[in-house]
Tab-separated table of C-alpha atoms in Angstrom:
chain	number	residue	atom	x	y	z
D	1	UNK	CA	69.049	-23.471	-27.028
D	2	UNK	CA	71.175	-24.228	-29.822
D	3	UNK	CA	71.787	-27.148	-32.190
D	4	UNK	CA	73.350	-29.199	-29.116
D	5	UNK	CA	69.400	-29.296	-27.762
D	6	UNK	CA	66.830	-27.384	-25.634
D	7	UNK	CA	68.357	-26.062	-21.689
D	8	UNK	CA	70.651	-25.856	-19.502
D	9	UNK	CA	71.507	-29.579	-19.322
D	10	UNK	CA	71.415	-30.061	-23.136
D	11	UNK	CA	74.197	-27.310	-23.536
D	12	UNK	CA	76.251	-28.946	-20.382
D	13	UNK	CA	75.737	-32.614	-22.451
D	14	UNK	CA	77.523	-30.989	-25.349
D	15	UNK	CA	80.188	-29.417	-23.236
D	16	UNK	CA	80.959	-32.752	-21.991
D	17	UNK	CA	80.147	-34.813	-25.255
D	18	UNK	CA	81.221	-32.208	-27.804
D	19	UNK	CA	78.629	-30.693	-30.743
D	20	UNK	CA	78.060	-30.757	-34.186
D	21	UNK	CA	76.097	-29.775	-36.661
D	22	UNK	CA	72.312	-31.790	-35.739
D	23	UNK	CA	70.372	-30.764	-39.562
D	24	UNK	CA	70.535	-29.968	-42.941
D	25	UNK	CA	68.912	-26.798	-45.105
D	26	UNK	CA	68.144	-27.452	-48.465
D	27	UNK	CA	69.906	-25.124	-50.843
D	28	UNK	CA	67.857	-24.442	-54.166
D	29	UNK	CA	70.508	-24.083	-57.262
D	30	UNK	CA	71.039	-20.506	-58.222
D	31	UNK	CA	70.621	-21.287	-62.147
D	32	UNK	CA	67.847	-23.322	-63.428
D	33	UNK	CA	69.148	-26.999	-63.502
D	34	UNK	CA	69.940	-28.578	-67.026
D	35	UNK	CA	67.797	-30.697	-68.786
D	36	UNK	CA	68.433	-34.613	-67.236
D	37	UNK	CA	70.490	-32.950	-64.292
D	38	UNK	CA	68.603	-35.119	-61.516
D	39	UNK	CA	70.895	-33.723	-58.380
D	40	UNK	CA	67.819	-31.202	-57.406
D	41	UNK	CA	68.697	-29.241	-54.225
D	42	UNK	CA	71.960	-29.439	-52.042
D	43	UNK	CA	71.510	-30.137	-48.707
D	44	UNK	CA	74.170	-27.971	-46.383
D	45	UNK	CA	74.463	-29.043	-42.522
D	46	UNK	CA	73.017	-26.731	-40.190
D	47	UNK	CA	72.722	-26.639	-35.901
D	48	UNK	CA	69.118	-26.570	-36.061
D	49	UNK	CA	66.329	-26.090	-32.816
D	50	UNK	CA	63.250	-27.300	-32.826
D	51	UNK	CA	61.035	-24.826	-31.125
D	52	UNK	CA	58.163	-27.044	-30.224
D	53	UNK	CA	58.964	-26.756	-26.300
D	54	UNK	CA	57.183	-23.477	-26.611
D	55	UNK	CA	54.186	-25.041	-26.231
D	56	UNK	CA	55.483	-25.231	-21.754
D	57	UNK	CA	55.193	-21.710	-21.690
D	58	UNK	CA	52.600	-20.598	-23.839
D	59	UNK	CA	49.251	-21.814	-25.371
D	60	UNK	CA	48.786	-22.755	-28.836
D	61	UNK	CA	45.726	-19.982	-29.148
D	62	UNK	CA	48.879	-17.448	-28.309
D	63	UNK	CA	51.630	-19.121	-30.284
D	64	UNK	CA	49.636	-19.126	-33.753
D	65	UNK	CA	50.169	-15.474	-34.368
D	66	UNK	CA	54.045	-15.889	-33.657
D	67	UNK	CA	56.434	-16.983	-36.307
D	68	UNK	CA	59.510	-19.448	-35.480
D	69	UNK	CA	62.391	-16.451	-34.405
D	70	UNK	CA	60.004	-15.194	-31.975
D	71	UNK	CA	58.916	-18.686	-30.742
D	72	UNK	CA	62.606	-18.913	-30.385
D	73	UNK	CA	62.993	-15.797	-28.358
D	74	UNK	CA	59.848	-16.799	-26.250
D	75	UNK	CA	61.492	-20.335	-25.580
D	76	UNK	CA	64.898	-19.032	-24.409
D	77	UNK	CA	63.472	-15.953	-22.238
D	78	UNK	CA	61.177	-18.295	-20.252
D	79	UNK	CA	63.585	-20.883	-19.740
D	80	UNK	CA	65.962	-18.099	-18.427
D	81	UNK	CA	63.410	-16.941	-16.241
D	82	UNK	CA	62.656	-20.420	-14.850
D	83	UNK	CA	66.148	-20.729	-13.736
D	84	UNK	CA	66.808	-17.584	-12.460
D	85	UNK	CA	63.799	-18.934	-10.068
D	86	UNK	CA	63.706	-16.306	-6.591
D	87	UNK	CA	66.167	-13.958	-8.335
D	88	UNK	CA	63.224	-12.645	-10.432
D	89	UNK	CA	62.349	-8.904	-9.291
D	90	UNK	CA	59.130	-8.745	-7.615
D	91	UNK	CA	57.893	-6.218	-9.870
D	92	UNK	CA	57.957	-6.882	-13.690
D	93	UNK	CA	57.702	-3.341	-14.281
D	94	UNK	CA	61.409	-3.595	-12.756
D	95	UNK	CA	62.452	-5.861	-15.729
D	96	UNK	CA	64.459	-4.493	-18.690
D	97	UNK	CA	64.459	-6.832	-21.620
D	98	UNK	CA	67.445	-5.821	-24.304
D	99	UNK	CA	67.588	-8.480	-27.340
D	100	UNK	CA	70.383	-8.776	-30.115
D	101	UNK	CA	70.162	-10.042	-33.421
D	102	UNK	CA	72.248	-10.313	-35.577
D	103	UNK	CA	70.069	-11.409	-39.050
D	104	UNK	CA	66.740	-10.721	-37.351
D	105	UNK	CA	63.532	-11.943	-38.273
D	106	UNK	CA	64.670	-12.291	-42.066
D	107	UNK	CA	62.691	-15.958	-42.632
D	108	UNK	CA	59.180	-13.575	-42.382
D	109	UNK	CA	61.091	-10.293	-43.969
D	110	UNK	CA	61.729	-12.644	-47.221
D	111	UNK	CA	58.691	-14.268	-47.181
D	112	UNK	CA	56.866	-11.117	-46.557
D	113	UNK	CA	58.758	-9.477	-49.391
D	114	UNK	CA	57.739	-12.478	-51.865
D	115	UNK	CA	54.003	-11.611	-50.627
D	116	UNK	CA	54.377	-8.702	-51.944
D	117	UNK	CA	56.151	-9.934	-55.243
D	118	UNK	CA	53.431	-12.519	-56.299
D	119	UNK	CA	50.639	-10.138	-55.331
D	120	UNK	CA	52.223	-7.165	-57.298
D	121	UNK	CA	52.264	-5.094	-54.120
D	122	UNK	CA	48.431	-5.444	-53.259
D	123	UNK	CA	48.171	-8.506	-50.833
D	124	UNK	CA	50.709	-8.644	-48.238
D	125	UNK	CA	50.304	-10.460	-45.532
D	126	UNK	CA	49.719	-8.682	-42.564
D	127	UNK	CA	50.920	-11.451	-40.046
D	128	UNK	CA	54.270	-11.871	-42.079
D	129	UNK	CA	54.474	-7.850	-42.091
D	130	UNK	CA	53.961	-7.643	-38.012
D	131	UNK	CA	56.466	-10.807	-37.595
D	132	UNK	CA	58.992	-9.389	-40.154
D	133	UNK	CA	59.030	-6.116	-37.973
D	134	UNK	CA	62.839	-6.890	-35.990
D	135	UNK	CA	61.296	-5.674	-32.629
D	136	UNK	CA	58.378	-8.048	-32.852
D	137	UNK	CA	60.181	-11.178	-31.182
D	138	UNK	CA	60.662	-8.694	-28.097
D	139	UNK	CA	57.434	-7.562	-27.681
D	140	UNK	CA	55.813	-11.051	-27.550
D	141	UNK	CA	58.866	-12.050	-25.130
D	142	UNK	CA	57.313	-8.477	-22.862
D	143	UNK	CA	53.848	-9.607	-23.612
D	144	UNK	CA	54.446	-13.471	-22.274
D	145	UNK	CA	56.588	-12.863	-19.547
D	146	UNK	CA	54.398	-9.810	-18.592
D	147	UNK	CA	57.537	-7.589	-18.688
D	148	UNK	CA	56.323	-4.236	-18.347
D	149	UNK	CA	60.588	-2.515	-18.235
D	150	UNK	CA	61.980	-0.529	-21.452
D	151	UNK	CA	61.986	-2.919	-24.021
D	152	UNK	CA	65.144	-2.825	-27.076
D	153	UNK	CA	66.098	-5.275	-29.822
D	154	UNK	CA	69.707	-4.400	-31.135
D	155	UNK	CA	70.953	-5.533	-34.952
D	156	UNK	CA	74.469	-5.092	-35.671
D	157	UNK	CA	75.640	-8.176	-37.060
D	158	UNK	CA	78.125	-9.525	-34.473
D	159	UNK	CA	78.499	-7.014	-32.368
D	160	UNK	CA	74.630	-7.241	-31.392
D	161	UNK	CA	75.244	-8.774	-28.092
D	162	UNK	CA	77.981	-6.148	-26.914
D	163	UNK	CA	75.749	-3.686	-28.129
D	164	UNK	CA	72.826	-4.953	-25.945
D	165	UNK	CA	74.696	-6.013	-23.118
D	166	UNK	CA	75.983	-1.993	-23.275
D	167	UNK	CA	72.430	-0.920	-23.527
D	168	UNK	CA	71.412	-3.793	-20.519
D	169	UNK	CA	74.920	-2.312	-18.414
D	170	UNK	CA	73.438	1.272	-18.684
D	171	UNK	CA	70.078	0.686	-17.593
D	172	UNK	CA	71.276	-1.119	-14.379
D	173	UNK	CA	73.870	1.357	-13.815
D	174	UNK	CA	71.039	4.537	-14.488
D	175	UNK	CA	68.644	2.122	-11.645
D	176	UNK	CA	66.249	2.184	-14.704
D	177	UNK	CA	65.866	-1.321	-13.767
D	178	UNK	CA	66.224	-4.005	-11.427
D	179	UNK	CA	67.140	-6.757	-13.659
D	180	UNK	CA	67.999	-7.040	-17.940
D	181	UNK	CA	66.997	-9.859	-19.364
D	182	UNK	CA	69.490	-9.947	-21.975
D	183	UNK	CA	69.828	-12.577	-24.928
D	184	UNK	CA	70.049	-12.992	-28.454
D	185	UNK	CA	68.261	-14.833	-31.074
D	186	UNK	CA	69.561	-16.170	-34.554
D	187	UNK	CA	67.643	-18.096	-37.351
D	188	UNK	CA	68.154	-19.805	-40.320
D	189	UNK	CA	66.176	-18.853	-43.537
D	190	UNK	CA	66.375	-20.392	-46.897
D	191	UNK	CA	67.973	-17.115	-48.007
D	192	UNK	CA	70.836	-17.560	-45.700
D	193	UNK	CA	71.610	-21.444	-46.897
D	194	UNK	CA	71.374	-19.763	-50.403
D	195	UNK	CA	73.970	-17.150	-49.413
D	196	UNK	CA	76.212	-20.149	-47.837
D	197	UNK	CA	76.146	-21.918	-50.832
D	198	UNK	CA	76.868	-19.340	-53.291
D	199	UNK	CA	79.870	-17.756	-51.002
D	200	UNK	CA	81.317	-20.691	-49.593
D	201	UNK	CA	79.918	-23.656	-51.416
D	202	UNK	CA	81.534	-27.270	-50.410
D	203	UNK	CA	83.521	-25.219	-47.456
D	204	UNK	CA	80.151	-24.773	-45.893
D	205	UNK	CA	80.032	-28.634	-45.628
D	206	UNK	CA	82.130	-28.481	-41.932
D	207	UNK	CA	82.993	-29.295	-39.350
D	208	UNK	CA	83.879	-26.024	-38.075
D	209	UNK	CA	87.556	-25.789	-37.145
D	210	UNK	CA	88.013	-22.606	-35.582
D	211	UNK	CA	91.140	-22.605	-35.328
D	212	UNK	CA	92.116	-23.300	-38.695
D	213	UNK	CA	92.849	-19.537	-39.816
D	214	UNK	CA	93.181	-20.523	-43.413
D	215	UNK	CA	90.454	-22.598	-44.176
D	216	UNK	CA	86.105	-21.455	-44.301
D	217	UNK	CA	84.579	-23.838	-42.285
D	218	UNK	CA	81.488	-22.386	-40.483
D	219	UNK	CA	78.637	-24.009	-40.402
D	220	UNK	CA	74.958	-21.901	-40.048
D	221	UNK	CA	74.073	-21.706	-36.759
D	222	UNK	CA	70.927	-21.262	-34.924
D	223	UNK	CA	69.371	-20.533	-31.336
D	224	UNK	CA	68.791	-18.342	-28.756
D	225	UNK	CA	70.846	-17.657	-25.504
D	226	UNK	CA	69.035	-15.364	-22.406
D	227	UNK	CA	70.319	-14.191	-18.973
D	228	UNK	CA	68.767	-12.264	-16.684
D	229	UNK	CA	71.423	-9.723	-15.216
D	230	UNK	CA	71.498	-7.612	-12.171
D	231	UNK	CA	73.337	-5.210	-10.197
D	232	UNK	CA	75.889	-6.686	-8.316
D	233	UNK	CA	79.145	-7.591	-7.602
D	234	UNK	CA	81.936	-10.772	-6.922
D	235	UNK	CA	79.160	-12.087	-4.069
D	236	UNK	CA	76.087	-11.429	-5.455
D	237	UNK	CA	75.372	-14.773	-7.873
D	238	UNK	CA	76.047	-18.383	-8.490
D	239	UNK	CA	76.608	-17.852	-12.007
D	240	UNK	CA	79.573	-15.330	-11.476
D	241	UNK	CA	79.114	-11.706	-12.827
D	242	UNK	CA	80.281	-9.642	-16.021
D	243	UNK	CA	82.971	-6.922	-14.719
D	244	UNK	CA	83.886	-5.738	-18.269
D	245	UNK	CA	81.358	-5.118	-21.328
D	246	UNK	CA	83.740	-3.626	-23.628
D	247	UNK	CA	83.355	-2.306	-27.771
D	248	UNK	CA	86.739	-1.827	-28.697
D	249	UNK	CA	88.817	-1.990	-32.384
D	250	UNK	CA	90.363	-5.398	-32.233
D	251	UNK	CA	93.763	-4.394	-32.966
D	252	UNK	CA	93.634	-2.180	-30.067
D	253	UNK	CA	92.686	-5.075	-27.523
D	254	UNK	CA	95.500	-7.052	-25.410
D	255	UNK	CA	94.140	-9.690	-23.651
D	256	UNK	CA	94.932	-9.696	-19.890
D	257	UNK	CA	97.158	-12.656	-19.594
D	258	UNK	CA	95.416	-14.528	-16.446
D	259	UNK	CA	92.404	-14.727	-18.499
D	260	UNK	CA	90.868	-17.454	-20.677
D	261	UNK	CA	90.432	-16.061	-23.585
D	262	UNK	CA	87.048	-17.740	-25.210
D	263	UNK	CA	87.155	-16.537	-28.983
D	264	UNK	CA	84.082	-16.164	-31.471
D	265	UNK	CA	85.774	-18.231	-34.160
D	266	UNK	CA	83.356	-19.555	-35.976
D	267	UNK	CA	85.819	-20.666	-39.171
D	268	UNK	CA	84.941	-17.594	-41.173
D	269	UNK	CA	88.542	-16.870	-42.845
D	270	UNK	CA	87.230	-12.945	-42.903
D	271	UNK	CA	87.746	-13.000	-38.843
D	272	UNK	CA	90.713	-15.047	-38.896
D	273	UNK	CA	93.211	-12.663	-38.730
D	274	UNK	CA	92.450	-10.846	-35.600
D	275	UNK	CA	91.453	-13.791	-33.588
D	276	UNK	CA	95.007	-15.658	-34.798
D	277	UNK	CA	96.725	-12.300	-32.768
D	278	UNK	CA	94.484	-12.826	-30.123
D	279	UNK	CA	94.789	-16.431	-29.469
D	280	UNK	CA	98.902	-15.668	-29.831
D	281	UNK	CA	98.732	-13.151	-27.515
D	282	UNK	CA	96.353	-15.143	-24.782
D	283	UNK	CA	98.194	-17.683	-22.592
D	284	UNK	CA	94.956	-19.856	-22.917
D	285	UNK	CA	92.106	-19.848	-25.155
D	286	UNK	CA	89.526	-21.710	-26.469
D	287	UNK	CA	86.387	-21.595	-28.600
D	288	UNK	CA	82.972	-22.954	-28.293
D	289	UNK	CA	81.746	-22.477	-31.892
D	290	UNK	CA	81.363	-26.173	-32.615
D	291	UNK	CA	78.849	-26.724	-30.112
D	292	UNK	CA	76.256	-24.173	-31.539
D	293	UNK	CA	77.363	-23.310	-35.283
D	294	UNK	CA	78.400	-19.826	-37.141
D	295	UNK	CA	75.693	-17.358	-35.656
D	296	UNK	CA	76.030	-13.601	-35.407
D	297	UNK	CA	75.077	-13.664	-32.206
D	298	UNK	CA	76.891	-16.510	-30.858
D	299	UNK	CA	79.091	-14.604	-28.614
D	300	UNK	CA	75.782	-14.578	-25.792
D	301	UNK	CA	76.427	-18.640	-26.193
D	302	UNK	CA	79.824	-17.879	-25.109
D	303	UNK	CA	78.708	-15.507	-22.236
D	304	UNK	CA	76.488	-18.379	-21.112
D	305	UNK	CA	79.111	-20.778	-21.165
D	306	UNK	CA	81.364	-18.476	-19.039
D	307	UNK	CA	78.359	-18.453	-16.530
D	308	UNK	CA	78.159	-22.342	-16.391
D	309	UNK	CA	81.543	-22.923	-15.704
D	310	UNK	CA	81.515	-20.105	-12.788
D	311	UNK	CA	78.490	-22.410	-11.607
D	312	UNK	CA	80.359	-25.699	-12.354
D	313	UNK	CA	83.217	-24.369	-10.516
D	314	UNK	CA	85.313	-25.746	-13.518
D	315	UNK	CA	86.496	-22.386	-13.945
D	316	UNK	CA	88.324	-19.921	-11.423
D	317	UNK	CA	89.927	-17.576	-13.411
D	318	UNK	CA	87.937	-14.801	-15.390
D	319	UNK	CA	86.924	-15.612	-18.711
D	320	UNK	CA	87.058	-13.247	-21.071
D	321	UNK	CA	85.089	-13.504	-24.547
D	322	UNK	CA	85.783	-11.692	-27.468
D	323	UNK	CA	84.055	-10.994	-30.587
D	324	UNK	CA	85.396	-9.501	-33.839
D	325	UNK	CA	83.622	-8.790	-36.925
D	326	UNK	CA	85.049	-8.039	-40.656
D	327	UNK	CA	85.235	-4.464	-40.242
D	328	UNK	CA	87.940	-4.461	-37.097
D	329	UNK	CA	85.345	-3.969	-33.799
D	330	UNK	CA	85.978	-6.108	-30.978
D	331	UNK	CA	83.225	-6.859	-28.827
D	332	UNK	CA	84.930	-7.656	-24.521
D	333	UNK	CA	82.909	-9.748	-22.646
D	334	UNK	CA	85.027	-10.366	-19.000
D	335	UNK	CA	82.686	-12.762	-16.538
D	336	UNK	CA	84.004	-13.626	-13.068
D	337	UNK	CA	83.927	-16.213	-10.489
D	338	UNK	CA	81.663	-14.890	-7.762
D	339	UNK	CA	81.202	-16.327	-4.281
D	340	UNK	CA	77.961	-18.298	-3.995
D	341	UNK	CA	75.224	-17.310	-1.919
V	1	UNK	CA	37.620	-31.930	-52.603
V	2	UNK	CA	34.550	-30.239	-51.715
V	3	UNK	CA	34.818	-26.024	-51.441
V	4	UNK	CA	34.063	-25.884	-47.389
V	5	UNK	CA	36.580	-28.558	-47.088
V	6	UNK	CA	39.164	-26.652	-49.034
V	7	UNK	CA	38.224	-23.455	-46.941
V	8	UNK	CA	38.507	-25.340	-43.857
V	9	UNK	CA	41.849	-26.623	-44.075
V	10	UNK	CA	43.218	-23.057	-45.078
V	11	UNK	CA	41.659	-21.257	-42.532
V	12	UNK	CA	43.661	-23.975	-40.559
V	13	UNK	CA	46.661	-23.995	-42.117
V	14	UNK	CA	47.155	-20.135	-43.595
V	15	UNK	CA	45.638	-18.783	-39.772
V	16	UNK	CA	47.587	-21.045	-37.521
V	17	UNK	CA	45.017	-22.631	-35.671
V	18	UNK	CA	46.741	-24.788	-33.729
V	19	UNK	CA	44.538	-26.191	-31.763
V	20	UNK	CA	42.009	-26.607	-34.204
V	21	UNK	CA	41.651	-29.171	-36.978
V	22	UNK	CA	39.560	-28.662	-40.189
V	23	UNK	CA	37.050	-31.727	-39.244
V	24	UNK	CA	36.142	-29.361	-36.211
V	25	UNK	CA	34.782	-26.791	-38.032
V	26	UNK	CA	31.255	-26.908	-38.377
V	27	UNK	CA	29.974	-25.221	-41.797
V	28	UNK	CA	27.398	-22.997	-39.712
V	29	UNK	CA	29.504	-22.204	-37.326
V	30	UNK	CA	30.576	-18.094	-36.604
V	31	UNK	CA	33.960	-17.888	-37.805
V	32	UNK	CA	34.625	-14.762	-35.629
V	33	UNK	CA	33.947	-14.015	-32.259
V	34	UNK	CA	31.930	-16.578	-29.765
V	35	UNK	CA	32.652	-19.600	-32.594
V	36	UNK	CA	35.669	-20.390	-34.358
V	37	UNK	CA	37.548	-16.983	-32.389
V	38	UNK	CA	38.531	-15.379	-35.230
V	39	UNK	CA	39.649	-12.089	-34.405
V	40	UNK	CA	40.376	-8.298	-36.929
V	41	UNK	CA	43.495	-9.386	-37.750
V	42	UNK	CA	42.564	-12.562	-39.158
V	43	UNK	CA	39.887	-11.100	-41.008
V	44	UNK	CA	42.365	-9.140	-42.898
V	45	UNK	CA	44.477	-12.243	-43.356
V	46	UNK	CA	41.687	-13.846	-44.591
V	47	UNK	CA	41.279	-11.440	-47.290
V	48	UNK	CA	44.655	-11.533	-48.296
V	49	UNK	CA	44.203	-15.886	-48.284
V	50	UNK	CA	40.985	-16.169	-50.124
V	51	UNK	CA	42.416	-14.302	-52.892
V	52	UNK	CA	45.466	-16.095	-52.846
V	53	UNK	CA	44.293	-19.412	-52.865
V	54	UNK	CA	40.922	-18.715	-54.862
V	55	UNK	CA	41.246	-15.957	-56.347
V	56	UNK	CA	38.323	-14.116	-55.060
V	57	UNK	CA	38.250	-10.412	-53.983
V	58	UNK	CA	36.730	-9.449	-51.571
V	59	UNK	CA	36.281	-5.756	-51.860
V	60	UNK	CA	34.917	-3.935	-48.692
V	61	UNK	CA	34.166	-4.438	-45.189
V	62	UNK	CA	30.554	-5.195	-45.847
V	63	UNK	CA	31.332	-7.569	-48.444
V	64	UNK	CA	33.862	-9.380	-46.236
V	65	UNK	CA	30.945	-9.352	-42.913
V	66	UNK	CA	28.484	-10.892	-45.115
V	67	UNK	CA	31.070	-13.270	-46.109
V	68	UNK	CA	33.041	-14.210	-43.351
V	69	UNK	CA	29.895	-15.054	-41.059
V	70	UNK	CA	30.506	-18.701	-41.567
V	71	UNK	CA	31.980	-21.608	-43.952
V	72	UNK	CA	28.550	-21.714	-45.583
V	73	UNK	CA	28.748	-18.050	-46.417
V	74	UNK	CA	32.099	-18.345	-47.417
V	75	UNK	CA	31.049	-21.123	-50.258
V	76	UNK	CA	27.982	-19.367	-50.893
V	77	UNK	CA	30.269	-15.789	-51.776
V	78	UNK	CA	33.219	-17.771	-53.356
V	79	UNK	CA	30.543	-19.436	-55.820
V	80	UNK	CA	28.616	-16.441	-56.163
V	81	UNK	CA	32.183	-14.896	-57.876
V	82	UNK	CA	32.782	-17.833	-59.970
V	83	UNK	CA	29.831	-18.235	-61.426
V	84	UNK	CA	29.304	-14.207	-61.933
């Protein structure tokens, strides 16, 4: 789920239709304003979700004591789940759940921290504190889903979902598990529209043009994208499988040249650099950025495309995503076509 | 508005009770357990919300049992404080 809508459907709509930015954050002004200065706040476009689907999966007695990244992680595990229908292990002890994140749970980390500020330290709230925790979202994704596997929530930035999908690769290749459910979550916080604004300012305004190297055009981004991966091989599933999970420095990766190369660019200029090599290296590429905004952990969205197209059989050749962040890592995501069942 | 309307609405709002609206409330009824459901860790929320929004203390557990027994008790303590 993204800014292009809720499921499976809504993110083949925007494949078809195209996406673009669905909200807007207000953006308080860093100095107080001046006297007759009636602008107030700046409103910056955002890809926005609403959550309130939740309410399918779980009850409203349950949801209360969740906050809106974990009612976001909730949303997209169980609709993963529901699709992957009869490929569900038996056992839910068998079930692995790895999440990334790349800003956490930092709407309930701020407003936990202000707690703290206007009550001079002595009355925090203890629901904000529990939700602000970064592996809270998992464990009320375990405790709904009744996933009783090793449980893992992974922060580092954009490489968060290589990281996890590492983690998910090594518990399936150790037969910890049966099947990872794998995704990532991303949220967007008043602090983050702040830090938009003050870095970026009118360039935040969009539409992303990822493949304008020169010019800052991402737009915050929001969502969550699950799969639920197993051991397997080219004729094990309809959507395809993932035959490389790669970390790599990204002037050290050379694209294979049957490949379509899907790239992360999500018009940050601070990326630009190695993605422009990339995408003049590749034979094809592509990006999907527009459809579900500047996230850290958009590059699951990406995986998940990869998987639709192996299902839409719009897509025969192995796609390969890639990742880079600011500081040179490359995160190689490779999913193949796999014969259906 | 009247105190055990106030207290009503924030229960609602600063608890999440989703599925329950302040009109629902009934001012005798147990906040914790077999009435409203209530459970520890809203009790400790609660603390944290009545001196927020009223500025009342409340200082110990036994303090906070006598209390948090219903929305009457909850009046009857928060205008016990104001008027000490």
């Amino acid at each position: 789920m993204g800014g292009f809508g809720v499921g499976k459907q809504a993110l083949l709509d925007a494949l078809h239709q195209g996406g673009k930015p669905n909200g807007t954050v207000p953006v308080a002004p860093a100095a107080p304003l001046r006297v007759g200065d009636a602008s107030g706040p700046r409103q910056l476009p955002a890809y926005q979700v609403d959550v309130a689907p939740v309410s399918r999966f779980v009850s409203g007695a349950v949801a209360r004591r969740m906050n809106r990244f974990a009612k976001l992680a909730v949303l997209g595990a169980a609709l993963a789940l529901e699709d992957a229908g009869r490929e569900i292990p038996p056992r839910r002890n068998d079930i692995g759940l790895v999440l990334a994140s790349g800003y956490g749970a930092s709407k309930s980390t701020f407003d936990f921290l202000d707690s703290m500020i206007d009550g001079e330290g002595q009355y925090p709230s203890p629901t904000l504190f529990s939700n602000s925790v970064h592996s809270s979202a998992a464990s009320h994704v375990s405790i709904v889903m009744e996933l009783g596997g090793p449980c893992l929530t992974v922060s580092q930035f954009e490489m968060s979902p290589i990281s996890a999908l590492l983690t998910a690769r090594d518990w399936l290749l150790e037969g910890r598990v049966e099947a990872v459910l794998f995704g990532t979550v991303d949220e967007i916080c008043p602090v983050l529209g702040y830090c938009y604004d003050q870095f970026f300012g009118v360039h935040a305004s969009g539409p992303i043009e990822p493949f304008a190297w020169d010019k800052q055009t991402a737009v915050m981004g929001e969502g969550a994208a699950f799969l639920l991966l197993k051991r397997g091989g080219p004729d094990h599933t309809r959507y395809g499988y993932i035959s490389e999970t790669t970390w790599t420095q990204s002037r050290r990766f050379i694209p294979p040249v049957d490949r379509l190369l899907v790239l992360g660019a999500d018009g940050h200029t601070c990326y630009a650099r190695d993605y422009r090599r990339l995408s003049k290296l590749a034979v094809r590429s592509t990006a999907y950025t527009p459809l579900y905004g500047s996230l850290p952990g958009g590059q699951a969205f990406d995986v998940a495309i990869a998987a639709l197209a192996v299902e839409m059989e719009s897509e025969r050749q192995p796609v390969c995503s890639v990742k880079c962040d600011a500081q040179g890592n490359c995160g190689v995501i490779e999913c193949c076509f796999g014969q259906p069942h | 508005m009247d105190i055990r309307q106030r207290l009503k609405q924030v229960i609602v709002e600063d608890l999440n009770l989703e599925e329950t609206t302040p009109d629902q409330i009934r001012d005798d009824e147990a906040l914790f357990g077999e009435g409203i459901g209530l459970d520890s860790l809203d009790a400790v929320e609660l603390v944290v919300v009545i001196k927020k929004r009223f500025g009342v203390e409340i200082k110990d557990m036994s303090e906070g049992r006598k209390a948090f027994a219903s929305i009457d008790s909850l009046a009857r303590f928060h205008r016990e404080r104001m008027q000490a």
